[in-house]
CSV table of C-alpha atoms in Angstrom, one decimal:
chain,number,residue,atom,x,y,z
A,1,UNK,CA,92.1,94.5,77.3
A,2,UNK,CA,95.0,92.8,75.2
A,3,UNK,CA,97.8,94.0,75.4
A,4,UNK,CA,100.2,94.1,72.3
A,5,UNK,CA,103.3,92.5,72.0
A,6,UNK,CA,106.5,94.9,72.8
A,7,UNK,CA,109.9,94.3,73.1
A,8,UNK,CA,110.1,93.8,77.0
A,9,UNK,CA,107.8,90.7,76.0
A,10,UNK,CA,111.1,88.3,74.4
A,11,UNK,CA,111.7,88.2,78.1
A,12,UNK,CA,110.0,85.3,79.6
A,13,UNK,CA,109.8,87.0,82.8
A,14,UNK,CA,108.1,89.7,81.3
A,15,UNK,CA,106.0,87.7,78.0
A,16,UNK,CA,103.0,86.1,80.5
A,17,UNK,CA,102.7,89.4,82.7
A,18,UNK,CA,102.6,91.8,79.8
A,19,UNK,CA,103.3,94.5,82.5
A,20,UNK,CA,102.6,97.7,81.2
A,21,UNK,CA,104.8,100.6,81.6
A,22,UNK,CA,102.0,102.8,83.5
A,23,UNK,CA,101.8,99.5,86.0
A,24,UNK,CA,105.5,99.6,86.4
A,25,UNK,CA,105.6,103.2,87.1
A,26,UNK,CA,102.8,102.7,89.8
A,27,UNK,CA,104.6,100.0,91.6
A,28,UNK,CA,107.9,101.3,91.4
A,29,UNK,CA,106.9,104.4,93.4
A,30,UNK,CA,104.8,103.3,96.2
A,31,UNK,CA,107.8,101.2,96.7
A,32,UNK,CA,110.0,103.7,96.7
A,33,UNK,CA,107.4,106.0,98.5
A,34,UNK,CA,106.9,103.1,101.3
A,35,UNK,CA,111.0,102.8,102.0
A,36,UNK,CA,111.4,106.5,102.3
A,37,UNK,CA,109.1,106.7,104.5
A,38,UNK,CA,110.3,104.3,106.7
A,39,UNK,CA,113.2,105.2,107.1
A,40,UNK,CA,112.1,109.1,107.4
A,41,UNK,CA,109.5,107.5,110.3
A,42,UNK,CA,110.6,104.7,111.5
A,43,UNK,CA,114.0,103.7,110.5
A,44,UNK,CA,113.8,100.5,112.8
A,45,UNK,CA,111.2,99.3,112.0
A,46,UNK,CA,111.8,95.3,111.0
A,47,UNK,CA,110.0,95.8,107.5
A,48,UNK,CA,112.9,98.0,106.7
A,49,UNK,CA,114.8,95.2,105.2
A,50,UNK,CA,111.7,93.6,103.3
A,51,UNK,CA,110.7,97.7,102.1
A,52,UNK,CA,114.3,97.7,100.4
A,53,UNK,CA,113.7,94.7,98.9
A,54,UNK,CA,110.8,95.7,97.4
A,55,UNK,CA,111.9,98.5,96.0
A,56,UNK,CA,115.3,97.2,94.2
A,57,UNK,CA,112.9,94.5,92.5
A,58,UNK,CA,110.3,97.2,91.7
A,59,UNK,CA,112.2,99.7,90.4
A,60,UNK,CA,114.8,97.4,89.1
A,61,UNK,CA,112.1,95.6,86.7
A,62,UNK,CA,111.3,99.1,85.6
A,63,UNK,CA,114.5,100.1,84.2
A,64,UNK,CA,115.0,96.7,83.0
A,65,UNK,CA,111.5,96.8,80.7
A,66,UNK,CA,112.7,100.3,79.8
A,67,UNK,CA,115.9,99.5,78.7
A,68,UNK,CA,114.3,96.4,76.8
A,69,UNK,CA,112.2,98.6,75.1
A,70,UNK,CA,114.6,102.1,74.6
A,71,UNK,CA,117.8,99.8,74.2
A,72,UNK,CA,119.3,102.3,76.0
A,73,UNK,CA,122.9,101.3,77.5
A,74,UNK,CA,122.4,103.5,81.0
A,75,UNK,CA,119.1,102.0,81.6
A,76,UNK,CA,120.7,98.3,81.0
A,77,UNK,CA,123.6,98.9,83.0
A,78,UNK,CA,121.5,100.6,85.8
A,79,UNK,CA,118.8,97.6,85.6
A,80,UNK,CA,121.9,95.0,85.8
A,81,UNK,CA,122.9,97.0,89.4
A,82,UNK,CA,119.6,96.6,90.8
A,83,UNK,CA,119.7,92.9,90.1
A,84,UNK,CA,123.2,92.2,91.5
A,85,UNK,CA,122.0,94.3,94.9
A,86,UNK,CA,118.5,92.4,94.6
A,87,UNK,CA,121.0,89.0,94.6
A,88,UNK,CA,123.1,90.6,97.7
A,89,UNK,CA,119.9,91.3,99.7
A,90,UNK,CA,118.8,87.2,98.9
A,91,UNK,CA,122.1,86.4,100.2
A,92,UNK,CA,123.5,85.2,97.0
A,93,UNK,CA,127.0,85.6,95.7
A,94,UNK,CA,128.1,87.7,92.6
A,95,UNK,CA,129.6,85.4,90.2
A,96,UNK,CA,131.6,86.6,87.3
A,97,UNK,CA,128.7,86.1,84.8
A,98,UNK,CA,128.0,89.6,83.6
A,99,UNK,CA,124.1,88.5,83.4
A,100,UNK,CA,123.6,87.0,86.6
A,101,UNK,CA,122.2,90.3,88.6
A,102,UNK,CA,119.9,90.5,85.5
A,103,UNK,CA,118.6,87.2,85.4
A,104,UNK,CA,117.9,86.9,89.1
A,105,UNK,CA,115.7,90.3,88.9
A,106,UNK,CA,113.6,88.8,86.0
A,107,UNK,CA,113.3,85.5,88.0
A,108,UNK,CA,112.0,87.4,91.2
A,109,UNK,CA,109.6,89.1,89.2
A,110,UNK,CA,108.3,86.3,87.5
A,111,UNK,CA,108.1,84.5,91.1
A,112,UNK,CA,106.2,87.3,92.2
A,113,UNK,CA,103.6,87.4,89.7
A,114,UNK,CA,103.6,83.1,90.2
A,115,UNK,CA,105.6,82.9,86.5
A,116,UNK,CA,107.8,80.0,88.0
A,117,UNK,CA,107.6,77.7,85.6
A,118,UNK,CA,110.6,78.9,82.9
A,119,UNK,CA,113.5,80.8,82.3
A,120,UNK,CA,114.0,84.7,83.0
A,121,UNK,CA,116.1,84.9,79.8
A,122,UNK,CA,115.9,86.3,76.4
A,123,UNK,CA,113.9,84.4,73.9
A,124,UNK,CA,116.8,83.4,71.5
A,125,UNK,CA,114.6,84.6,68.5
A,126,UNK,CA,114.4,87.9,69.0
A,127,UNK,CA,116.9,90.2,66.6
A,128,UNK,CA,116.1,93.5,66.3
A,129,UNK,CA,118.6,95.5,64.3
A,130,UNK,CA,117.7,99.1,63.9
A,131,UNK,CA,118.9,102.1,65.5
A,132,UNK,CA,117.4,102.5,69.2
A,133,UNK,CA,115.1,105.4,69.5
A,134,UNK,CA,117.3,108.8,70.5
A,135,UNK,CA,116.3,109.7,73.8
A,136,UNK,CA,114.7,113.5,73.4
A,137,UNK,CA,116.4,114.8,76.6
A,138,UNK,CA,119.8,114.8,78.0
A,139,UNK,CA,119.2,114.1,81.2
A,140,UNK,CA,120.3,110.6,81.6
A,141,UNK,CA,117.3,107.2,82.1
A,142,UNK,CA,118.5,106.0,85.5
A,143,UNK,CA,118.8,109.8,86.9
A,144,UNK,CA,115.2,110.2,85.2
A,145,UNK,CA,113.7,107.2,87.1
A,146,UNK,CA,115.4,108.0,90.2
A,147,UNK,CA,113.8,111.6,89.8
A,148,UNK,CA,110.8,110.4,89.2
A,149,UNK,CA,110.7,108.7,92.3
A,150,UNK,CA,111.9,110.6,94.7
A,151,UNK,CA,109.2,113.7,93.5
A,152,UNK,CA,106.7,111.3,94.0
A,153,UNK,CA,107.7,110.3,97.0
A,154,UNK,CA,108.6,114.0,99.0
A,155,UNK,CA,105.5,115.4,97.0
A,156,UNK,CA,103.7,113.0,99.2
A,157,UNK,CA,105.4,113.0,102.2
A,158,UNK,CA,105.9,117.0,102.0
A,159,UNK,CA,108.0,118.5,104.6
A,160,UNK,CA,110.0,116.3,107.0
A,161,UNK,CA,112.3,116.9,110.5
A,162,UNK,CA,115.2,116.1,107.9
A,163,UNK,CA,113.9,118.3,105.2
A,164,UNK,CA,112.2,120.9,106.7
A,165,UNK,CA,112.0,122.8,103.4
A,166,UNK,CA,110.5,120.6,100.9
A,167,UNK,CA,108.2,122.5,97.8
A,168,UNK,CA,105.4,119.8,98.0
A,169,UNK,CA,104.3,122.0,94.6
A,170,UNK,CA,107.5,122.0,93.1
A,171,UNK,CA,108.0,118.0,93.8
A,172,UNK,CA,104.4,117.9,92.1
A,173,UNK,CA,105.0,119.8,88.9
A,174,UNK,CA,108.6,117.9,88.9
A,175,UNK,CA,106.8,114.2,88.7
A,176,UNK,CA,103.8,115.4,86.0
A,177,UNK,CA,106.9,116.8,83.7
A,178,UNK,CA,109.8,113.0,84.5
A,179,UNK,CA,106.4,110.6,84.8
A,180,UNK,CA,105.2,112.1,81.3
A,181,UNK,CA,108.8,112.3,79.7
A,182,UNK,CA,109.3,107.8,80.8
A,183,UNK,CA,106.1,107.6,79.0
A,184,UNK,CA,106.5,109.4,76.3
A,185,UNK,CA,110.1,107.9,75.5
A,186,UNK,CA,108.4,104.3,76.0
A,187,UNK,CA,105.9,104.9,73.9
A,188,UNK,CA,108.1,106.4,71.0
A,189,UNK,CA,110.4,103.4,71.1
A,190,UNK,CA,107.2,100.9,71.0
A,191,UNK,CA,104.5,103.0,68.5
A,192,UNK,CA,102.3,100.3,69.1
A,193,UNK,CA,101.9,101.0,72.7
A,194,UNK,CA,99.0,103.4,72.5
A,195,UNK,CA,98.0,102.9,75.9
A,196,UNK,CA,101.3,104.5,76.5
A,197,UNK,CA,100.8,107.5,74.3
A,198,UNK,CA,97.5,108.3,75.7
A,199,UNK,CA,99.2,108.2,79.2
A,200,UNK,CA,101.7,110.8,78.0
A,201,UNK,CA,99.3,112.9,77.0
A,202,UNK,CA,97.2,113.1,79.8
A,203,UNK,CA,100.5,113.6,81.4
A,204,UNK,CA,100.8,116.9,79.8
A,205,UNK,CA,97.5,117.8,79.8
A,206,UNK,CA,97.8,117.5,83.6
A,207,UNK,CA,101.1,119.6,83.7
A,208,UNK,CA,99.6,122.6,81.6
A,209,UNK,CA,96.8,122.6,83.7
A,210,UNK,CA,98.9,123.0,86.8
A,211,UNK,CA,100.9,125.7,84.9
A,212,UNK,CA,97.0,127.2,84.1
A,213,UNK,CA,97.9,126.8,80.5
A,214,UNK,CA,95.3,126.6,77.9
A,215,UNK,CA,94.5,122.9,76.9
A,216,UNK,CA,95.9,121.8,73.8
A,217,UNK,CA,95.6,118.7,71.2
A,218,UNK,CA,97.5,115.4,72.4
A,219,UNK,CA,100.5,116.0,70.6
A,220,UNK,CA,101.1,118.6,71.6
A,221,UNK,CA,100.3,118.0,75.2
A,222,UNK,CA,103.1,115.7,75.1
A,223,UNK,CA,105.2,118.1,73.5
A,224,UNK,CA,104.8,120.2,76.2
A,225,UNK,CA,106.4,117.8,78.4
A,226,UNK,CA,109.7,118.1,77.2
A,227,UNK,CA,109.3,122.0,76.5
A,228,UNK,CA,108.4,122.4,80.4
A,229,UNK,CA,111.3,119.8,81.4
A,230,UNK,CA,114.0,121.6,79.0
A,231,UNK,CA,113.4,125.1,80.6
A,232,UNK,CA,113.2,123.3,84.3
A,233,UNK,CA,116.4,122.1,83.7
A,234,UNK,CA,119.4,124.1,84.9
A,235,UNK,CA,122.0,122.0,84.4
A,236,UNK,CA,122.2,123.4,80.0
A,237,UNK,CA,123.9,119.8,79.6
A,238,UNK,CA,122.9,120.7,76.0
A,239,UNK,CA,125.2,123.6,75.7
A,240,UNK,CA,128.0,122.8,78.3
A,241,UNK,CA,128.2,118.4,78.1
A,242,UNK,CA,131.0,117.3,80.2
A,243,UNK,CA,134.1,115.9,78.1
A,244,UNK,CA,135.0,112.4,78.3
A,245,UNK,CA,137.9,112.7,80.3
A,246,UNK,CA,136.4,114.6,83.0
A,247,UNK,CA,138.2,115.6,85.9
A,248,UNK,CA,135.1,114.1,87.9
A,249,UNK,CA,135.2,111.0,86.3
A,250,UNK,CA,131.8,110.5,84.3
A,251,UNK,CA,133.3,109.9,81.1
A,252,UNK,CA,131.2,112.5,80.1
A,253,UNK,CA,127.7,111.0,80.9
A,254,UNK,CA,127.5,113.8,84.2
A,255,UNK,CA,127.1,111.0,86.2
A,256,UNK,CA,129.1,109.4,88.4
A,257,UNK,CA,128.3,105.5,90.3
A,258,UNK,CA,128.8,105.9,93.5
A,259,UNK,CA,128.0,103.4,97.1
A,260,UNK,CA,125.2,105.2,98.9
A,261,UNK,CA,124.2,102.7,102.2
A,262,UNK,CA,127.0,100.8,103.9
A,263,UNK,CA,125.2,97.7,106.5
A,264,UNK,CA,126.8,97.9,109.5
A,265,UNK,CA,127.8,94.3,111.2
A,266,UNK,CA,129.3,95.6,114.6
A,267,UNK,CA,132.9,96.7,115.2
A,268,UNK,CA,133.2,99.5,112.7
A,269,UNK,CA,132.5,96.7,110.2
A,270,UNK,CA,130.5,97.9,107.0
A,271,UNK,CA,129.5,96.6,104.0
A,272,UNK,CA,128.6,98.1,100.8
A,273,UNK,CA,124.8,97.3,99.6
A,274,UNK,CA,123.3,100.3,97.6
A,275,UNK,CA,124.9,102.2,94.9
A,276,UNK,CA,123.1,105.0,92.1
A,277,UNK,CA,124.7,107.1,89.9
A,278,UNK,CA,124.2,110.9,91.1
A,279,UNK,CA,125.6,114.1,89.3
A,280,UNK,CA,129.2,114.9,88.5
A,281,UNK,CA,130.2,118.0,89.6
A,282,UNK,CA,133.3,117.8,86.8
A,283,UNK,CA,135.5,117.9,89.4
A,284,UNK,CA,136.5,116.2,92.4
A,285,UNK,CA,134.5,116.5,95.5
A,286,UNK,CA,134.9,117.1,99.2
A,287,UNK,CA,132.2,117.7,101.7
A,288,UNK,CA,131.0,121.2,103.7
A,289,UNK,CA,132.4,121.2,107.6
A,290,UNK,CA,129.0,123.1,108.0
A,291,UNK,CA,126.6,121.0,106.5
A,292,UNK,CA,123.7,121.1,108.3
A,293,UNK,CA,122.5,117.5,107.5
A,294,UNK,CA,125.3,115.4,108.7
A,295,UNK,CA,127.4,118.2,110.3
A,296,UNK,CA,130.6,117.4,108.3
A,297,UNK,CA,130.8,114.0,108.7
A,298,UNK,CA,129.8,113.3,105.0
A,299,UNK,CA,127.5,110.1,106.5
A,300,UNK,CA,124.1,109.8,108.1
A,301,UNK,CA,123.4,107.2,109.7
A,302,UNK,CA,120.4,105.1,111.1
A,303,UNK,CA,120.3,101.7,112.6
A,304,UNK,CA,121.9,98.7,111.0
A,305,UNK,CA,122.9,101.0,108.1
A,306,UNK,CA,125.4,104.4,107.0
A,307,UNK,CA,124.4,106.9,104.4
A,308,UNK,CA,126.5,109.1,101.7
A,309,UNK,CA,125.6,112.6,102.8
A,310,UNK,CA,124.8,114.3,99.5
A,311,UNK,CA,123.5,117.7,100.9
A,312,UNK,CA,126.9,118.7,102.0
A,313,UNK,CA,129.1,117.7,98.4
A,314,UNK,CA,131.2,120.8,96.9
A,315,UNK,CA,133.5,121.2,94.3
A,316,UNK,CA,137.1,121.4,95.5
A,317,UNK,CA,137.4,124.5,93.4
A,318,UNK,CA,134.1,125.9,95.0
A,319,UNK,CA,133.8,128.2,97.9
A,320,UNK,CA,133.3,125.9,101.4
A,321,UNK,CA,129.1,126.6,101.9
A,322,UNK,CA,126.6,123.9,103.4
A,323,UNK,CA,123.8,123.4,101.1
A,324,UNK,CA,120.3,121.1,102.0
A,325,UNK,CA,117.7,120.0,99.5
A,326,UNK,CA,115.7,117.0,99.7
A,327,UNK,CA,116.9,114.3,98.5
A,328,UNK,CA,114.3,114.4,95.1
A,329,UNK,CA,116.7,117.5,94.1
């Protein structure tokens, strides 16, 4: 079937492919799904390394043709990370060209879908000076993706020796609602992307019939989505946004970037090689002595790499109590 042009098409890396955002959304997860599970399974396993490569390019060119399309400065800034990781995994330097991450992502991905032949950049022609489509929730597009994998992924890995208490159903209801909202915002920001819109729908069709809600028309069905996601979400960002000078340091997006895995190179050596944003807590943060994942140490660790213990994070003007969710919370 053609496929129409859309925005993420003035990027060469992106124009031959035509990748549509349903495509992206497949790959992205089993990549994710496929790392996690690795490292749930069998952490030394030697595809580790090639598994986390996989998923920074996969889920990388997702936000990237996201932000493309939505123009939305999160998603840019979150695609640019994955690309300067993606360049730290390949063993290239970070130069001080603020585009260098991005390029290399939309080179790989053209290199992977044997695109070699030009340039990963921007077509110079292409101006687009309206406003950027509002994004209909306030949960922020990096934290969305991110969500949107990980429910995938413990939906279908279910309870683990980690995370003994995962809600396969509630991980299942979770992806419907975040993989219908992605498409729904795509296709909003790109009206010619019907395929999109149909996707969306049957998105929310799916979701009330796992709430055993009567069936409704397609608008509405997509409606639904963000109904089902608004009432889901307890965080009320709506009613309670943090300021800009938060004492947690967001700037008032309720996210805060922060270094996840650490390699380890012998002799108490580490080095930094995978940051996210995860949620502000509008404070600043210490960790549970009781946590029951990483027992107060604030790390986990597996071979070859450290993790940032999120379980175990409190406010320092909370009460001291050791919390586990899986990590799709």
């Amino acid at each position: 079937m053609p496929v129409g042009h859309y925005p993420e098409h003035a990027v060469k890396a992106y124009r031959d492919e035509r990748p549509s955002i349903t495509r992206l959304i497949l790959e992205a997860r089993w990549a994710h799904y496929r790392l996690t599970d690795a490292l749930e399974h069998d952490p030394n396993s030697n595809a580790v390394p090639a598994l986390r490569r996989s998923k920074l390019l996969h889920a990388g060119a997702l936000v990237d043709v996201l932000a493309l399309r939505t123009r939305d400065p999160n998603l840019y800034e979150a695609a640019r990370d994955h690309g300067a990781l993606l360049r730290e995994v390949d063993g290239l330097a970070l130069d001080d060209h603020p585009h260098n991450g991005l390029d290399h992502l939309r080179a790989q991905y053209a290199r992977l879908h044997h695109h070699t032949h030009g340039d990963a950049c921007r077509a110079p022609h292409d101006t687009d000076d309206s406003l950027p489509p509002q994004r209909p929730f306030h949960r922020s597009g990096p934290r969305l993706v991110r969500q949107m994998l990980d429910t995938y992924t413990w939906a279908n890995l279910g309870p683990t020796s980690r995370f003994p208490a995962v809600d396969v159903a509630s991980e299942q209801r979770r992806h419907l609602m975040t993989r219908g909202l992605l498409l729904d915002w795509a296709a909003t920001a790109a009206p010619a992307d019907t395929a999109a819109a149909a996707a969306a729908a049957t998105a929310g069709h799916a979701l009330r019939a796992f709430d055993r809600r009567a069936a409704l028309n397609d608008l509405r069905a997509r409606a639904y989505l963000l109904d089902a996601f608004r009432d889901f979400d307890d965080q009320d960002e709506e009613d309670d946004p943090h300021p800009h000078d938060c004492a947690g340091r967001c700037d008032g997006t309720g996210e805060v970037l922060t270094m996840l895995t650490w390699e380890h190179h012998g002799d108490g050596i580490y080095t930094a090689v995978h940051q996210e944003p995860i949620l502000c807590f509008g404070a600043p943060t210490a960790h549970a002595p009781d946590c029951a994942t990483c027992e107060g140490h604030g790390f986990t660790y597996t071979t070859g790499y450290r993790e940032l213990c999120l379980d175990g994070r409190i406010s320092d003007g909370e009460p001291v109590t050791a919390t586990v969710t899986p990590q799709g919370a």
